[in-house]
mmCIF file of C-alpha atoms in Angstrom:
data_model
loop_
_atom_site.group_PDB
_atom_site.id
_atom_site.type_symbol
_atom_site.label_atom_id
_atom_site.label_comp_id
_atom_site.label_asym_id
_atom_site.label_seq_id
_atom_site.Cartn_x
_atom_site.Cartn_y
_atom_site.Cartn_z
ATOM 1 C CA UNK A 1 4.564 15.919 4.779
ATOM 2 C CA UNK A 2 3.535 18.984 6.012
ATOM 3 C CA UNK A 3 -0.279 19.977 5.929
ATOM 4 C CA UNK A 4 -3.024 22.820 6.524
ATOM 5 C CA UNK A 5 -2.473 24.741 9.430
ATOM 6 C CA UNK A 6 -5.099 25.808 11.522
ATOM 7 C CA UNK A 7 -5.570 27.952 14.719
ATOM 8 C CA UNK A 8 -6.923 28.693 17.106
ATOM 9 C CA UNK A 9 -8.573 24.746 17.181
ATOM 10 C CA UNK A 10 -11.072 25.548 19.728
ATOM 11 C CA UNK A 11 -12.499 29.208 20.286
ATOM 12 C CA UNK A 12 -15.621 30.136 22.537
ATOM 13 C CA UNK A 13 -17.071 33.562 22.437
ATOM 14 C CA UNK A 14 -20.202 35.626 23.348
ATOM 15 C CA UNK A 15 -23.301 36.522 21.035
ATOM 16 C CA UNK A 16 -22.621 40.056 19.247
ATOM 17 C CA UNK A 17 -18.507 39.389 19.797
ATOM 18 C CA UNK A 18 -15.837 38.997 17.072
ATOM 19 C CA UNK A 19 -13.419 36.145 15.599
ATOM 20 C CA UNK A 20 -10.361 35.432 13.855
ATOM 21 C CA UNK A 21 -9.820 32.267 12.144
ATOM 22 C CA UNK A 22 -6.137 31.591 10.969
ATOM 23 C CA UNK A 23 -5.057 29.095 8.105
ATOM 24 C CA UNK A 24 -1.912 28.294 6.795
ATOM 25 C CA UNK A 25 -2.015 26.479 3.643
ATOM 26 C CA UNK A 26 0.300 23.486 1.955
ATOM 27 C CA UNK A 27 3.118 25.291 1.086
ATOM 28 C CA UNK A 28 3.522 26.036 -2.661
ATOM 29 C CA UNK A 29 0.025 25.994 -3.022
ATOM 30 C CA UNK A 30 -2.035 29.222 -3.917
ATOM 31 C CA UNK A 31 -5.276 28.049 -3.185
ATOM 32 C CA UNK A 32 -7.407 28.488 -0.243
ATOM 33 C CA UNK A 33 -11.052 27.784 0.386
ATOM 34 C CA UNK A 34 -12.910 28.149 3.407
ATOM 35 C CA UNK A 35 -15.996 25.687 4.532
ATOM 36 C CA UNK A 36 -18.337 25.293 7.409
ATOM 37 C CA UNK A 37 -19.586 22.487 8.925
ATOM 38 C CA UNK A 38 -22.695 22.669 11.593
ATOM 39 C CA UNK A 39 -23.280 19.083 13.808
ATOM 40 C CA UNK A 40 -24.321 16.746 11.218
ATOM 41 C CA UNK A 41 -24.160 18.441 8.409
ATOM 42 C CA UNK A 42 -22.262 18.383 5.070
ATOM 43 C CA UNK A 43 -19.460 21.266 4.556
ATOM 44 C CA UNK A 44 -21.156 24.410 2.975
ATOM 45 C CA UNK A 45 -18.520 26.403 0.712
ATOM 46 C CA UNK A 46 -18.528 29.576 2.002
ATOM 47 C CA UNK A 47 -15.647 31.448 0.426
ATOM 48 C CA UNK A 48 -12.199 31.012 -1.757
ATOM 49 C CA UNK A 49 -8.726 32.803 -2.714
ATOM 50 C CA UNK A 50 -6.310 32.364 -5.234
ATOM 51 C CA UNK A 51 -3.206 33.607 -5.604
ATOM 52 C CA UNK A 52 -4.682 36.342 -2.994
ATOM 53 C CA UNK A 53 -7.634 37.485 -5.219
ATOM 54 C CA UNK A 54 -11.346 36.268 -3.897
ATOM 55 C CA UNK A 55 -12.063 33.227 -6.146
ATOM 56 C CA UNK A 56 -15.355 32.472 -5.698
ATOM 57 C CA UNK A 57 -18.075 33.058 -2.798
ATOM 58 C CA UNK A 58 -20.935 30.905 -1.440
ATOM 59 C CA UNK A 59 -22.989 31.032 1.476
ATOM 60 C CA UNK A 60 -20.875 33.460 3.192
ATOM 61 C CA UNK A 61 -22.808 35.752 5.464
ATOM 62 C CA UNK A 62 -22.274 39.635 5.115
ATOM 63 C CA UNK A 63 -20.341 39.630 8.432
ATOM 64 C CA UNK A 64 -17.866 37.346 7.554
ATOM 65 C CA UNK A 65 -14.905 38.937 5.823
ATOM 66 C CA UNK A 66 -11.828 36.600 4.658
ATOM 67 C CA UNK A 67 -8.524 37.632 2.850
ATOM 68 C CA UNK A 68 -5.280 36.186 1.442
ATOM 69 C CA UNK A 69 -2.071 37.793 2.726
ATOM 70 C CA UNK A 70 1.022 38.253 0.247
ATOM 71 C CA UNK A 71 2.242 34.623 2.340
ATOM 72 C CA UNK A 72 -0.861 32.977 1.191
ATOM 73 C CA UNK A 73 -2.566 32.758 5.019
ATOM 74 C CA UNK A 74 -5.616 33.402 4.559
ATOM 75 C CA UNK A 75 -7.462 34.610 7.978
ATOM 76 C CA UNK A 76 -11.652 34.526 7.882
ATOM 77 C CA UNK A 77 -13.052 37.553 10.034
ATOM 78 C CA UNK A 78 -16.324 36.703 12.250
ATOM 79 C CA UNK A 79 -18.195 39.798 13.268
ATOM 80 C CA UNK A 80 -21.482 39.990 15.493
ATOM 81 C CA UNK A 81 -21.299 36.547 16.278
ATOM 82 C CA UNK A 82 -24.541 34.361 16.263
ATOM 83 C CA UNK A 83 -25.373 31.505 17.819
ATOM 84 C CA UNK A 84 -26.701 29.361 14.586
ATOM 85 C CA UNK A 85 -22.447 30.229 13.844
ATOM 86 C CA UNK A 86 -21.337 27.391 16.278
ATOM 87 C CA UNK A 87 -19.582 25.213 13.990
ATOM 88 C CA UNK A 88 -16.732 23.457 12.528
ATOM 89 C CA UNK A 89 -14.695 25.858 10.288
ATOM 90 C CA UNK A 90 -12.533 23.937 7.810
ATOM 91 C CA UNK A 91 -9.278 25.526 5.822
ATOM 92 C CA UNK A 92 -8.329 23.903 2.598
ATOM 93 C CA UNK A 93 -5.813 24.546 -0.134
ATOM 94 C CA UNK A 94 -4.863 23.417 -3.573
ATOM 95 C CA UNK A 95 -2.468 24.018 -6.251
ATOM 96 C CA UNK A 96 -2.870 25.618 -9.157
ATOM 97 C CA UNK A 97 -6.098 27.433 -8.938
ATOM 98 C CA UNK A 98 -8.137 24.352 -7.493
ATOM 99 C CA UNK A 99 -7.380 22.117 -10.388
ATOM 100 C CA UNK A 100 -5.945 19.564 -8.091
ATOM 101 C CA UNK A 101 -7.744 17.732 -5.268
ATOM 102 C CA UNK A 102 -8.378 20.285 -1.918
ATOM 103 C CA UNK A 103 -6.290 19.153 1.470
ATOM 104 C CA UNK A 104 -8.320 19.621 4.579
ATOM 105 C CA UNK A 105 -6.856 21.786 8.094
ATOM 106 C CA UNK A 106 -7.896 19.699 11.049
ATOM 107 C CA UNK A 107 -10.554 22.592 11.383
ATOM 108 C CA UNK A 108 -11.234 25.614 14.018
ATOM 109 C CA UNK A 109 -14.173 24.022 16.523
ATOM 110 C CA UNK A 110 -16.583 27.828 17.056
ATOM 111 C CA UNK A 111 -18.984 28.073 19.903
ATOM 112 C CA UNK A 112 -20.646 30.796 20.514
ATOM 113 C CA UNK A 113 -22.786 31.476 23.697
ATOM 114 C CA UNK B 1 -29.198 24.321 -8.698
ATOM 115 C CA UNK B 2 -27.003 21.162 -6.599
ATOM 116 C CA UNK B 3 -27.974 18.268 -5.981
ATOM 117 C CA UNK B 4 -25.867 15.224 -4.473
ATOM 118 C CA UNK B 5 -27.420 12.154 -3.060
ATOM 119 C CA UNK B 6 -25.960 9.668 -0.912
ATOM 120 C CA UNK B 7 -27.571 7.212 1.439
ATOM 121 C CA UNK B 8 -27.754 7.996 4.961
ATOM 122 C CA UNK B 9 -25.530 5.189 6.994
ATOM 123 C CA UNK B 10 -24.305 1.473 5.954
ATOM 124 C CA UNK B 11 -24.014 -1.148 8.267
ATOM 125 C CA UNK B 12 -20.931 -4.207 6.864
ATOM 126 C CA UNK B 13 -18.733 -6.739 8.968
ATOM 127 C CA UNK B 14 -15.118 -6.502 8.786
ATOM 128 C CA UNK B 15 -13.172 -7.891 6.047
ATOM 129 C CA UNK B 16 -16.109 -7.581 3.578
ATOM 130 C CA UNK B 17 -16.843 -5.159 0.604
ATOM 131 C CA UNK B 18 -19.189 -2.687 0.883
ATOM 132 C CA UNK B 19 -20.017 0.010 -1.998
ATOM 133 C CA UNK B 20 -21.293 3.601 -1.427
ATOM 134 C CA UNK B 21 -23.442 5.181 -4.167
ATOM 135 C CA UNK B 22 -23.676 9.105 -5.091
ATOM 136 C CA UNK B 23 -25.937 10.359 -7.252
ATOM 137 C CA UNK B 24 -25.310 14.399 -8.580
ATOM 138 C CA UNK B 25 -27.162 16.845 -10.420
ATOM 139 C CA UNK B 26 -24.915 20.071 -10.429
ATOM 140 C CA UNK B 27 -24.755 23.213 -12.379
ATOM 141 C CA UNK B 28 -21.434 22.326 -13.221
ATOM 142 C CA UNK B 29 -19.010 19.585 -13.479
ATOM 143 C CA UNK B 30 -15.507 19.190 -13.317
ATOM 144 C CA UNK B 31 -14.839 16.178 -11.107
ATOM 145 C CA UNK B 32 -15.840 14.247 -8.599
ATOM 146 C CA UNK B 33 -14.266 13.656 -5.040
ATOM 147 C CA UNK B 34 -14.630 10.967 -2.537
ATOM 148 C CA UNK B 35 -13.336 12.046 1.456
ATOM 149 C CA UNK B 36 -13.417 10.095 4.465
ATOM 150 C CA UNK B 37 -14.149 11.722 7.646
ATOM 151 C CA UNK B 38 -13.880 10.715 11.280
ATOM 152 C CA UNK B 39 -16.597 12.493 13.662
ATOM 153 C CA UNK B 40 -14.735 15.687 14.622
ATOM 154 C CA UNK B 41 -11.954 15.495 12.012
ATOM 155 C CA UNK B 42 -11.074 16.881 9.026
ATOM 156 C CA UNK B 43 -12.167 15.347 5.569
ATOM 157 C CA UNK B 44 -9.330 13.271 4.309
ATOM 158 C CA UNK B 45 -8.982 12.765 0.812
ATOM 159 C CA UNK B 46 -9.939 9.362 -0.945
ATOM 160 C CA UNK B 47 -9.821 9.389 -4.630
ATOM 161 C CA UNK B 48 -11.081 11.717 -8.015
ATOM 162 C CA UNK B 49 -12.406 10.845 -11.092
ATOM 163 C CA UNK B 50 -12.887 13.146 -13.802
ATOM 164 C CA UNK B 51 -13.651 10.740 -16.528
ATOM 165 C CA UNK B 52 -15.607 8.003 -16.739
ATOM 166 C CA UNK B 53 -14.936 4.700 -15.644
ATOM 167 C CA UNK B 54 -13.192 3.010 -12.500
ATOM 168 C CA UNK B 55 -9.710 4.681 -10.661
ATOM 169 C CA UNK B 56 -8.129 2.213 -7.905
ATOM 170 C CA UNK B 57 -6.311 3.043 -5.108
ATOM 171 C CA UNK B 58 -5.442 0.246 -2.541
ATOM 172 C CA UNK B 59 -8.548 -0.846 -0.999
ATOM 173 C CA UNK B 60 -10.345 2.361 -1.994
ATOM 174 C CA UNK B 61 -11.919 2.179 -6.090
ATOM 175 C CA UNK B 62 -14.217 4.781 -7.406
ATOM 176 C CA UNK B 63 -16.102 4.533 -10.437
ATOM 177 C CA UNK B 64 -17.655 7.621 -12.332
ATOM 178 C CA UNK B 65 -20.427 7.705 -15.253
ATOM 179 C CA UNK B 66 -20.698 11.319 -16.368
ATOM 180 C CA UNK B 67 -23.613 10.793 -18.901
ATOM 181 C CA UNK B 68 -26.163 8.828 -15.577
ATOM 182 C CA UNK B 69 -24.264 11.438 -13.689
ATOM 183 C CA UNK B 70 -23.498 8.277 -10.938
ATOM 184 C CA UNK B 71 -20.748 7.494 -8.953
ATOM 185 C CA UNK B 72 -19.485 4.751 -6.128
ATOM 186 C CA UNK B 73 -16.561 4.266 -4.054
ATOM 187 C CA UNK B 74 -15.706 0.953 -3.121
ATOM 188 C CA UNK B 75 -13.684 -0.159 -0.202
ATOM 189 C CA UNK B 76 -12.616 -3.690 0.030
ATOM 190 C CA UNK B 77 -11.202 -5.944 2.756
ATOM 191 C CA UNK B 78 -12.890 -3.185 5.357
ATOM 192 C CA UNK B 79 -11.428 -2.573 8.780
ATOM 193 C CA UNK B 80 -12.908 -1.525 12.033
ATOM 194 C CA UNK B 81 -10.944 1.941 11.568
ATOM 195 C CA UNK B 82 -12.856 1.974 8.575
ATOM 196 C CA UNK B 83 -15.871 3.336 9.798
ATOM 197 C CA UNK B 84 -16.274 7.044 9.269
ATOM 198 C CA UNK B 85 -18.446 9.352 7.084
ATOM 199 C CA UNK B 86 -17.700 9.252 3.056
ATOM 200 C CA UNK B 87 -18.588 12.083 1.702
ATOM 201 C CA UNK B 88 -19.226 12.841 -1.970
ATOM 202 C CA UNK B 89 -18.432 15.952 -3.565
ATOM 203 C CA UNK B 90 -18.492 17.356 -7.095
ATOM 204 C CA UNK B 91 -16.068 19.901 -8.321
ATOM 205 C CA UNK B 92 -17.883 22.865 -9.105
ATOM 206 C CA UNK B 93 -16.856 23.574 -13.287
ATOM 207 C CA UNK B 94 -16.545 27.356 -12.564
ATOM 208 C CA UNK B 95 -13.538 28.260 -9.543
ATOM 209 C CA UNK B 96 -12.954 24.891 -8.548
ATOM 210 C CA UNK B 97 -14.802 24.996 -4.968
ATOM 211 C CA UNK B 98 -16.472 21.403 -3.521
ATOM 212 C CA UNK B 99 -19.985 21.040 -3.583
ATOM 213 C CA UNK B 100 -20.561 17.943 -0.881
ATOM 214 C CA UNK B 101 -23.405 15.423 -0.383
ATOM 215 C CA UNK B 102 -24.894 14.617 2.525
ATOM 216 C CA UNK B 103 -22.323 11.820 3.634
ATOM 217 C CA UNK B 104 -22.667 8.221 4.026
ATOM 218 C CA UNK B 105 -21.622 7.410 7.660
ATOM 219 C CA UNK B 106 -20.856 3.480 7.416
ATOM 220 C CA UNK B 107 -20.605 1.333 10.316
ATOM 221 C CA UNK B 108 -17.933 -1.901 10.621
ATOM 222 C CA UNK B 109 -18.795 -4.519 12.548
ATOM 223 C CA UNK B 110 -16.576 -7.185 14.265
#
């Protein structure tokens, strides 16, 4: 069965530098969340789409930007990168609005240096 | 505000039964979710309950009591491959996003 896409898997990039993380949901479903995850921590909500209109928002820092494309993708934009943002980035999507249980990408593995 | 409580680590042997509590105190409610995740990997889902009582799924139950606001997943017959993190999350009522727990990260033993 086919499942969340993620990519890149693994991206390293400087302090102050930019990101693009790329997720490509369940097909058929039209919802999208994105979580973080720092090393040994739970995953922190940070932001969510549905049927390409911002859902709901957490703990999403005011340079972080995400958006759902007319395909459902949904790409989260990473700008002035810090290094307390080294962490696992996880994709998830659900259908119908969230009401159903969430399906995990394999994640996008930041570091920042 | 959110709180969801789940021990820190379990220790079990293989082939026994080992059961992981969560205890929640959320703004709002609208389900509960059990995951599995290897170090590095994505959470993989386990089971949901949204009313009360027990839902089994192979090896995997999980119980739910809304009103002590108190769940457990139980996993049976445990394996070596078995040991992971379990994490606990509740559905937030409002747009549907996870709230997680801390994680249980449960060791099997030979």
């Amino acid at each position: 069965a086919a499942g969340v896409i993620q990519s890149p898997r693994h991206l390293i990039k400087e302090k102050r530098e930019t990101a693009t993380l790329k997720c490509y949901p369940i097909p058929r479903h039209d919802t999208v969340y994105w979580y973080q995850q720092g090393p040994g921590q739970d995953p922190q909500f940070l932001i969510s789409f549905y049927e390409k209109m911002q859902s709901d928002k957490g703990s999403i820092p005011d340079r972080f930007s995400a958006q759902q494309f007319s395909d459902y993708h949904s790409e989260l934009n990473m700008s002035s990168l810090e290094l307390g943002d080294s962490a696992l980035y996880f994709c998830a999507s659900s259908l119908d609005g969230g009401y159903y249980e969430q399906y995990f990408g394999p994640g996008t593995r930041l570091t920042v240096l | 505000g959110q709180n969801i409580d789940q021990p820190t680590e379990m220790t079990a042997t293989e082939g026994a039964i080992v059961q992981i509590n969560c205890t929640y105190q959320t703004s709002g409610f609208n389900g509960l979710f059990w995951y599995q995740q290897h170090a590095g990997e994505a959470p993989t889902f386990l089971s949901y309950n949204v009313l009360d009582g027990l839902e089994e799924k192979g090896r995997f139950s999980s119980f739910l009591s809304r009103s002590k606001g108190y769940s457990y997943l139980l996993l049976k017959e445990l394996q070596m491959k078995d040991s992971a993190s379990y994490l606990c999350a509740v559905r937030d009522g409002g747009f549907q996003k996870l709230v997680f727990g801390t994680g249980t990260r449960l060791l099997v033993s030979p």
